[in-house]
mmCIF file of C-alpha atoms in Angstrom:
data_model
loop_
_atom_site.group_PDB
_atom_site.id
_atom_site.type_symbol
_atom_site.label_atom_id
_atom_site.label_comp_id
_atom_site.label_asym_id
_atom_site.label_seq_id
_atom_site.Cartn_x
_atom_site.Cartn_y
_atom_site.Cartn_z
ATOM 1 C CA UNK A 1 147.239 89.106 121.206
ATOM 2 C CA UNK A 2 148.608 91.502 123.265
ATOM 3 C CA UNK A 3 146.638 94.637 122.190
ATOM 4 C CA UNK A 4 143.538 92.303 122.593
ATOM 5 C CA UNK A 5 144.462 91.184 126.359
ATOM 6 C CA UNK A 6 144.733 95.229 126.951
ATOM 7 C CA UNK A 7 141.379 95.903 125.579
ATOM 8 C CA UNK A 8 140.070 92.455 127.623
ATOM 9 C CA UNK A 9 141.376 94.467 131.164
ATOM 10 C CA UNK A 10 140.035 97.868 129.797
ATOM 11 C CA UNK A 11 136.603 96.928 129.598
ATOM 12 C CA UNK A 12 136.617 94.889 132.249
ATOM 13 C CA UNK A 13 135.022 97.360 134.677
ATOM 14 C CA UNK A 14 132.786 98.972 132.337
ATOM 15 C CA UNK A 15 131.156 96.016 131.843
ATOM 16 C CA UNK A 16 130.722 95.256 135.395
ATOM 17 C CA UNK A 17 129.035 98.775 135.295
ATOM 18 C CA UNK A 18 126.669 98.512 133.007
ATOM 19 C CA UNK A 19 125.875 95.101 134.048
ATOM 20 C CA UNK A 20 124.698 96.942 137.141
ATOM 21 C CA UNK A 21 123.048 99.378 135.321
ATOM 22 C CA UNK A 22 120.776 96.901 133.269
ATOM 23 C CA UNK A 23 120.162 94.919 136.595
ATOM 24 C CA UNK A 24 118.783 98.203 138.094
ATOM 25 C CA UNK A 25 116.859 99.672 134.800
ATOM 26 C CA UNK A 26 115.200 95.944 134.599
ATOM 27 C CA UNK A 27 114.238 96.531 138.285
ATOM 28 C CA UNK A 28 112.796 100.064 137.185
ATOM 29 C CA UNK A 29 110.871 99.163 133.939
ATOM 30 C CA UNK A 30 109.402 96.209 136.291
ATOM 31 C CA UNK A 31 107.704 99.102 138.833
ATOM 32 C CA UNK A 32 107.011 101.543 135.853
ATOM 33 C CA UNK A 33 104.731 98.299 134.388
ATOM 34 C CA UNK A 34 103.246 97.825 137.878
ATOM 35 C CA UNK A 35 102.139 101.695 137.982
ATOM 36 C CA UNK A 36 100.477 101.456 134.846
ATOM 37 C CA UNK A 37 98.701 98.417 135.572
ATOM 38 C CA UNK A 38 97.635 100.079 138.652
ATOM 39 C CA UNK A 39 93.743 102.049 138.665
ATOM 40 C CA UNK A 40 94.099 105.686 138.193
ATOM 41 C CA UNK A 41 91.585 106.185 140.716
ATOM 42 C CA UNK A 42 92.056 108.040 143.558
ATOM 43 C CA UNK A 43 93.462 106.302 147.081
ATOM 44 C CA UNK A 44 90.279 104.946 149.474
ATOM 45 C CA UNK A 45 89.455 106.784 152.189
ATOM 46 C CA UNK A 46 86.640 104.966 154.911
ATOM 47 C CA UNK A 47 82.994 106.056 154.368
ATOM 48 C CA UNK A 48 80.412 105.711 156.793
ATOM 49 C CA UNK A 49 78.398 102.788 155.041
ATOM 50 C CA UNK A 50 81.813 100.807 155.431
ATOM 51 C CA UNK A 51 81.392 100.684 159.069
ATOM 52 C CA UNK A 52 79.522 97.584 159.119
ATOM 53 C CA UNK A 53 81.644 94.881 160.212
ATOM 54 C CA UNK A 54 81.315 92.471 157.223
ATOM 55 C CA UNK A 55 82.302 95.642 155.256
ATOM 56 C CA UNK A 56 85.121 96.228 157.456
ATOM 57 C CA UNK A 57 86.440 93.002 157.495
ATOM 58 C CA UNK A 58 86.581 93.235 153.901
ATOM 59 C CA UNK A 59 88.397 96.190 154.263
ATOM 60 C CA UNK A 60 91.126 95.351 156.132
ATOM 61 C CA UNK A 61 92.044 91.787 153.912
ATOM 62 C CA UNK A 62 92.356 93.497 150.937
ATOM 63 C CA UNK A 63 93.445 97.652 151.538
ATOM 64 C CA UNK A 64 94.798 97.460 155.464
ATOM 65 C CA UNK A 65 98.084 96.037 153.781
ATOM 66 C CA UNK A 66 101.289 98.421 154.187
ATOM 67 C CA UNK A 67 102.271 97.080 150.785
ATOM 68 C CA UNK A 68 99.263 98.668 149.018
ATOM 69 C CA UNK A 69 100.164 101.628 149.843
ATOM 70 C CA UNK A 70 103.644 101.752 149.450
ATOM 71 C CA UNK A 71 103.182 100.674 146.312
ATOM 72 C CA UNK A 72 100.850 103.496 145.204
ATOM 73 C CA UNK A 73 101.279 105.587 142.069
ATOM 74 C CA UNK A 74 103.080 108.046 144.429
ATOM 75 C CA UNK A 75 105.025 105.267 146.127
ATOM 76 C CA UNK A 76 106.069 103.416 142.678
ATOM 77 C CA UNK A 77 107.491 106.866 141.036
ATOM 78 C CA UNK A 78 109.349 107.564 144.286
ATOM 79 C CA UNK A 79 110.874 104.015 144.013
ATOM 80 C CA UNK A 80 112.256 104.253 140.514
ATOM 81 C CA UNK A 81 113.756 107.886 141.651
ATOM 82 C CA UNK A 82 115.950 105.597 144.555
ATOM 83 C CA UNK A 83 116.985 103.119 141.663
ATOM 84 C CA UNK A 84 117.074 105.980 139.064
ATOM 85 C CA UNK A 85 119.360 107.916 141.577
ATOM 86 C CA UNK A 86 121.379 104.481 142.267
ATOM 87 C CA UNK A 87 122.025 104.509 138.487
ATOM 88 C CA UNK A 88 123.635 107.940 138.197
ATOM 89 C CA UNK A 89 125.632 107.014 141.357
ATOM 90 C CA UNK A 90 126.774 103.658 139.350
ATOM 91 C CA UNK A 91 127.621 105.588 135.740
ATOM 92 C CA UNK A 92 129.647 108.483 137.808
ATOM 93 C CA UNK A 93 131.997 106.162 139.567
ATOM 94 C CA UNK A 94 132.276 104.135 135.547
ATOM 95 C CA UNK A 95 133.105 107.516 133.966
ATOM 96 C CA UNK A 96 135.697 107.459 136.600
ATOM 97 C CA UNK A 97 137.200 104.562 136.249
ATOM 98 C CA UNK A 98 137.431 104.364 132.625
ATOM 99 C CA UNK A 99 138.663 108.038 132.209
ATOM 100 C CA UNK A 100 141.654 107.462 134.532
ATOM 101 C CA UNK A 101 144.182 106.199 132.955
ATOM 102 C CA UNK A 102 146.995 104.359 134.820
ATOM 103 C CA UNK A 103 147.584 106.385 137.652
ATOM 104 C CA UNK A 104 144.579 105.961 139.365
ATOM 105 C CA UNK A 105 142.364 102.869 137.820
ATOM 106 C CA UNK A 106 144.222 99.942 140.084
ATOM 107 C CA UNK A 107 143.340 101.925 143.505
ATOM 108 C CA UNK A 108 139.552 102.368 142.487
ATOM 109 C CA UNK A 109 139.728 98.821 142.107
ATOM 110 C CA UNK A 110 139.830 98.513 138.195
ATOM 111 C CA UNK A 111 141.846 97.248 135.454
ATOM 112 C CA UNK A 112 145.929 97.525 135.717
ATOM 113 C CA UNK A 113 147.201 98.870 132.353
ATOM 114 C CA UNK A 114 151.315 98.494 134.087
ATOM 115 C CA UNK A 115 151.244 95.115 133.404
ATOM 116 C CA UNK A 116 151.197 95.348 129.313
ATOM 117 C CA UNK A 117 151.854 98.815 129.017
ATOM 118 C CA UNK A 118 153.434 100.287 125.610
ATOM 119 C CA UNK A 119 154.708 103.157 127.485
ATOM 120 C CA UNK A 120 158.450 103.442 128.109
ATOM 121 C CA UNK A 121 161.027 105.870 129.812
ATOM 122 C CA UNK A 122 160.473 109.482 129.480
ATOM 123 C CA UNK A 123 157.102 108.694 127.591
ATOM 124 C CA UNK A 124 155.939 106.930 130.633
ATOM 125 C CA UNK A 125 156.247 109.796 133.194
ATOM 126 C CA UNK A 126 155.061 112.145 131.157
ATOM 127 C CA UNK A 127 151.854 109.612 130.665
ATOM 128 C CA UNK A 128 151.488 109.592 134.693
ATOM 129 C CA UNK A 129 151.803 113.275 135.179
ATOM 130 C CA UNK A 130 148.966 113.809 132.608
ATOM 131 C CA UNK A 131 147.028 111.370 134.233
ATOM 132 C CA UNK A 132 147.454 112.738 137.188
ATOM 133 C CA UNK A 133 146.191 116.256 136.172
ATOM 134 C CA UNK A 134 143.244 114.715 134.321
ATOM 135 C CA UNK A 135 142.419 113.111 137.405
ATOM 136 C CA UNK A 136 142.947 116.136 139.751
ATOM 137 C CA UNK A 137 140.375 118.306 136.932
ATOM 138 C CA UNK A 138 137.735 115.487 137.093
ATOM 139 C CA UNK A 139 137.653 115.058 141.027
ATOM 140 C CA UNK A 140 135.309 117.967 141.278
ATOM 141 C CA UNK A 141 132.308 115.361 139.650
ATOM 142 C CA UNK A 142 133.021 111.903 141.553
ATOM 143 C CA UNK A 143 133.397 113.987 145.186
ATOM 144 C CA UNK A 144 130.094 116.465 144.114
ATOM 145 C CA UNK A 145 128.353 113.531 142.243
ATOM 146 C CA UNK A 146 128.430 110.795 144.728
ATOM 147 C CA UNK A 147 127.105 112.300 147.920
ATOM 148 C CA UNK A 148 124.691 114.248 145.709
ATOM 149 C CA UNK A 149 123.035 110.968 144.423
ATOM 150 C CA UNK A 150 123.406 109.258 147.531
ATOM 151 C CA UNK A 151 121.506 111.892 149.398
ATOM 152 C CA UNK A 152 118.328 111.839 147.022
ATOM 153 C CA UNK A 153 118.368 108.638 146.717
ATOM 154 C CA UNK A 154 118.313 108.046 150.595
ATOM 155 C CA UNK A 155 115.872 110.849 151.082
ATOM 156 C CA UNK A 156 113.557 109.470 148.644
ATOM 157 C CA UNK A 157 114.017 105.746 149.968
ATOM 158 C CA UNK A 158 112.955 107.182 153.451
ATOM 159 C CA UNK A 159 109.344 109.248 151.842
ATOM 160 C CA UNK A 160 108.956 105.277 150.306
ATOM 161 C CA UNK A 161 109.287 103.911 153.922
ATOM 162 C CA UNK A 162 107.478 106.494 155.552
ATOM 163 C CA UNK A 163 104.113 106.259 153.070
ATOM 164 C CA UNK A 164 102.873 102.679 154.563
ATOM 165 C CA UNK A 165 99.606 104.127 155.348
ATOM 166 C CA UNK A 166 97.242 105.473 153.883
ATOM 167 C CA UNK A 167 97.113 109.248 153.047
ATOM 168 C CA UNK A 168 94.368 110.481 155.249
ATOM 169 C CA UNK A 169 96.678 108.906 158.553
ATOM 170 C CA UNK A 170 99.600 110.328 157.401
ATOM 171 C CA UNK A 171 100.906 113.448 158.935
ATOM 172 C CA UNK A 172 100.532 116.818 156.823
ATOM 173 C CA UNK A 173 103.720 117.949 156.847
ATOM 174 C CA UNK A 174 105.027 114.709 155.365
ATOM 175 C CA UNK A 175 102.899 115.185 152.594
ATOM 176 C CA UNK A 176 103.902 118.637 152.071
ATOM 177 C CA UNK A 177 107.787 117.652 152.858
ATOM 178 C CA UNK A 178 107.241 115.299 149.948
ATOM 179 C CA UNK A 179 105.999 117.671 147.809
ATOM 180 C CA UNK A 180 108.348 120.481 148.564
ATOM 181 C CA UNK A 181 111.508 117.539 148.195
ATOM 182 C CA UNK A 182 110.333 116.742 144.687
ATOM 183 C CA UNK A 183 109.394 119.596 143.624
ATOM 184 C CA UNK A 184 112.679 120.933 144.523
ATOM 185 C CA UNK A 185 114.505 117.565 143.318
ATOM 186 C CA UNK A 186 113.379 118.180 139.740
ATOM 187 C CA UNK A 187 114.910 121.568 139.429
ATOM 188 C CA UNK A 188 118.215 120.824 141.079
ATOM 189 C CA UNK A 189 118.367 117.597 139.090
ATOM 190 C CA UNK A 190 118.595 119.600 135.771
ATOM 191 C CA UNK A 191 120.543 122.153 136.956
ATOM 192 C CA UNK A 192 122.971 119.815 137.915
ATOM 193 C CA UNK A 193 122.917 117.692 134.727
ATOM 194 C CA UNK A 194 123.586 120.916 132.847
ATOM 195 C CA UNK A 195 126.534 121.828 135.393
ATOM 196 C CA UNK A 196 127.860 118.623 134.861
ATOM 197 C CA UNK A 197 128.386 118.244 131.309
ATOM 198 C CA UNK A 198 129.592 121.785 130.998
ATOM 199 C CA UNK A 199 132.295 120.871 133.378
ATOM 200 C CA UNK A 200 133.026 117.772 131.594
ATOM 201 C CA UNK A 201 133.037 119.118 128.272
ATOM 202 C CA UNK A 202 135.738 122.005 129.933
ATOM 203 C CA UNK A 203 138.043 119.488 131.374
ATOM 204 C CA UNK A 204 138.134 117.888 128.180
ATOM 205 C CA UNK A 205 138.551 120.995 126.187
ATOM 206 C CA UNK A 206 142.007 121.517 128.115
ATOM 207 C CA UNK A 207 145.747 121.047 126.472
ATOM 208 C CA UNK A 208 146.137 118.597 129.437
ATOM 209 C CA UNK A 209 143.608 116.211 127.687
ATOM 210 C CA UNK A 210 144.480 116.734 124.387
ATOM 211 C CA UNK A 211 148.353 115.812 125.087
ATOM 212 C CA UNK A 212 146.867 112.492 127.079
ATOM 213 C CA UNK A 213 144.807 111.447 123.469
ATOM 214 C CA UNK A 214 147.282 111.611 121.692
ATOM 215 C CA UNK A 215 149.938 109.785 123.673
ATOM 216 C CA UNK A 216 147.100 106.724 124.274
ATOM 217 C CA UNK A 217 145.594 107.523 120.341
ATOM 218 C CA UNK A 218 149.724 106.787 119.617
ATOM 219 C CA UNK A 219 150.247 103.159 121.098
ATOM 220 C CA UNK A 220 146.652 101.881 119.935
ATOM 221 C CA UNK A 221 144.396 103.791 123.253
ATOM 222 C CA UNK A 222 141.969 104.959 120.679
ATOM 223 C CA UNK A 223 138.703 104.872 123.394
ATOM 224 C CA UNK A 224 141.145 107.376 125.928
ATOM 225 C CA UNK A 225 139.942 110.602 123.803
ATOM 226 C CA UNK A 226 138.786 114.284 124.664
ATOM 227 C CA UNK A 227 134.923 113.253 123.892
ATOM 228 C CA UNK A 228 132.005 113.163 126.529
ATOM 229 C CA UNK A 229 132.326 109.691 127.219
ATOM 230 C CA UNK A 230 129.759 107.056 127.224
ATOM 231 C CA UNK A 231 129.181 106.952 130.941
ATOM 232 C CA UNK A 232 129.344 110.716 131.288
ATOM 233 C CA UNK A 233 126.358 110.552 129.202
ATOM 234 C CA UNK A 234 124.272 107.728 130.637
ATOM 235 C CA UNK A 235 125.322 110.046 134.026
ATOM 236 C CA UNK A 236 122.658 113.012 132.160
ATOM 237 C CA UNK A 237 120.529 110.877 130.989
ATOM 238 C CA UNK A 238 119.489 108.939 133.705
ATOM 239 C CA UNK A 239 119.913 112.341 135.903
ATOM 240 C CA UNK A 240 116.910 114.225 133.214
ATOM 241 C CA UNK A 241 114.815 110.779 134.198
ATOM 242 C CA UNK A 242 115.126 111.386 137.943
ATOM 243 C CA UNK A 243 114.215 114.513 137.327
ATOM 244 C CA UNK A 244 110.994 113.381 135.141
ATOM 245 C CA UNK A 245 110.259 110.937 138.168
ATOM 246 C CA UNK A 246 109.995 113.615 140.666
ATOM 247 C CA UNK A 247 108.262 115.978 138.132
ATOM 248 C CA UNK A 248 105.632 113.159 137.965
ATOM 249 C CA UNK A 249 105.809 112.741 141.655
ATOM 250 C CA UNK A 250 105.046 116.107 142.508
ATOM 251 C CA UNK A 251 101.812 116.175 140.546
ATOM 252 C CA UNK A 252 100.483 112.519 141.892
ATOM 253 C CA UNK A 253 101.596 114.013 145.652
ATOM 254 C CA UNK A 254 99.549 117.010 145.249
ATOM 255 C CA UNK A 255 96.492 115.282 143.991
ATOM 256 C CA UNK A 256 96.875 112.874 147.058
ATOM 257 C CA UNK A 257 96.645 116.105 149.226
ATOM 258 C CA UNK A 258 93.788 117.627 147.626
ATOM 259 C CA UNK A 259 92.079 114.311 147.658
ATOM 260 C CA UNK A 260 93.010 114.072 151.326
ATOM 261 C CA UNK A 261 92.070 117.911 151.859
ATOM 262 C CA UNK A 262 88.689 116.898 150.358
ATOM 263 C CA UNK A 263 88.050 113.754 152.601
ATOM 264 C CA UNK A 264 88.888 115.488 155.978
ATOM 265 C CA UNK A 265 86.089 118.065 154.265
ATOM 266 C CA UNK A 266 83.490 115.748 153.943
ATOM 267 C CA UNK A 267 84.280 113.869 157.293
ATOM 268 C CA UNK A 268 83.905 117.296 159.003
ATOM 269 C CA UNK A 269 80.917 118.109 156.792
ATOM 270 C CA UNK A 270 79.268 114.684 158.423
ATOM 271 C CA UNK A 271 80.406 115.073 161.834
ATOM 272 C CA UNK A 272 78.823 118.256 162.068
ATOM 273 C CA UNK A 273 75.747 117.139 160.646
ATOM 274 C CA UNK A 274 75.373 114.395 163.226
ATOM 275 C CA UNK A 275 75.673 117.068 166.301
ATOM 276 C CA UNK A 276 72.902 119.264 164.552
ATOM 277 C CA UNK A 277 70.816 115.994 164.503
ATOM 278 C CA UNK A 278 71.516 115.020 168.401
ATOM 279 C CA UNK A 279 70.839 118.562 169.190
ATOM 280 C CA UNK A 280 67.356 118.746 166.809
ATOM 281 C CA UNK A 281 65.769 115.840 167.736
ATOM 282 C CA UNK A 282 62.647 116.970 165.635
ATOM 283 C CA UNK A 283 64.470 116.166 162.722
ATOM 284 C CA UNK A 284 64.471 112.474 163.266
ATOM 285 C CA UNK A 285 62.589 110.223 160.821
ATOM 286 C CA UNK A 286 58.444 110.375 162.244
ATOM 287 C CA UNK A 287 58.424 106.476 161.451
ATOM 288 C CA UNK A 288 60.717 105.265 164.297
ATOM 289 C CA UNK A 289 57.905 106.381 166.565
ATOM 290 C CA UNK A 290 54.786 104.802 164.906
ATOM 291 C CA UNK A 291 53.023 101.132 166.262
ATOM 292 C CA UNK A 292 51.177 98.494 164.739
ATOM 293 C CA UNK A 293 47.950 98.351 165.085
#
């Protein structure tokens, strides 16, 4: 009963985590389903045959909306990166809390393992010093992981906010600043996922670790071992699917600004054409002059 009621507190939070983390992924797969249903053709930029008023009208009901365009194929990728980046946030502080052992899991806000603890005496203190020095080795990802999600997932919140017009209004340098932030996102995304299970698989390589197994792996703590943990995992994995996201952002962002580079063409093209006409009269159409007879 009592081993039970221990393994009841242990998972408490974990649960609570990934509880989280379906919440969000549900959330995700719900905008991944919207950009597929979405047409693959590219954003509409205002011709001069829409500039009849019924046309215009028209217009403005059903493209004028800030919604549409937030939730482009541009603006649906970047949206999954925020929850994307909100899930690596959630699995870092997990790993975190279920890696900590005693010393450290009651002020985080977790389970308290003091309360039906096997541990007694000398065994005890020895326990809380090698939590202790776990915890001091594993700081390094919950202080560097943390502000490092929290600061792509803010950045890319504010390029969602930020794209509730249409591409041809927008400023340049946002596009570009988009571009450049994803493009840029991807690599340090891997890089980091790579950095970060190196480190974890080197804290856990330690003698400091191994001691800590086996004095949990002793009174029945057979889920406190050296092994990349379940939540230090789901950290990578949904770190390589940012990192996808803003791989697939990149490419849709650049298309916009070609298409948008192509549009300002054209509207330049016409413009042009319209002085030569004001300034060539000759080449208006011969039957705007003719009567009847």
């Amino acid at each position: 009963m009592d081993s039970g009621r221990k393994r009841l507190k242990t998972h408490v939070p974990v649960s609570l985590a990934f509880l989280s983390v379906f919440q969000i992924s549900w959330l995700m797969i719900s905008f991944i389903v919207i950009f597929f249903r979405s047409s693959s053709s590219p954003p509409y930029y205002p011709r001069e045959a829409d500039s009849h008023p019924s046309h215009a009208r028209e217009r403005v009901n059903h493209s004028d909306s800030k919604w549409n365009y937030i939730c482009s194929r541009r603006g649906i990728i970047l949206i999954c990166a925020v929850l994307t980046n909100a899930l690596v946030l959630i699995c870092v502080v997990a790993a975190q809390m279920v890696t900590s052992g005693m010393s450290s899991a009651a002020s985080m806000g977790g389970f308290n393992l003091n309360s039906n603890i096997n541990f007694e005496g000398t065994e005890l203190q020895k326990l809380r010093e090698l939590d202790m020095q776990y915890n001091q080795m594993r700081a390094p990802s919950i202080y560097g992981g943390i502000p490092f999600s929290l600061t792509f997932g803010i950045v890319s919140l504010l390029f969602v906010v930020s794209g509730n017009k249409p591409p041809h209004r927008m400023s340049r340098k946002l596009l570009f600043g988009a571009l450049v932030f994803q493009a840029v996102g991807a690599v340090v995304y891997v890089v980091a996922v790579g950095l970060y299970l190196h480190f974890m698989i080197k804290v856990n390589s330690t003698d400091v670790c191994k001691q800590r197994e086996i004095l949990y792996s002793r009174n029945g703590y057979t889920w406190m071992n050296c092994n990349v943990s379940g939540a230090d995992a789901a950290v990578a994995l949904f770190g390589l699917i940012t990192a996808i996201l803003y791989i697939a952002g990149t490419v849709l962002t650049f298309q916009t600004i070609q298409h948008v580079k192509r549009y300002l063409q054209e509207q330049k093209r016409r413009e042009e054409e319209k002085k030569q006409d004001r300034n060539n009269p000759q080449r208006a159409p011969l039957w705007a002059e003719t009567t009847s007879v």
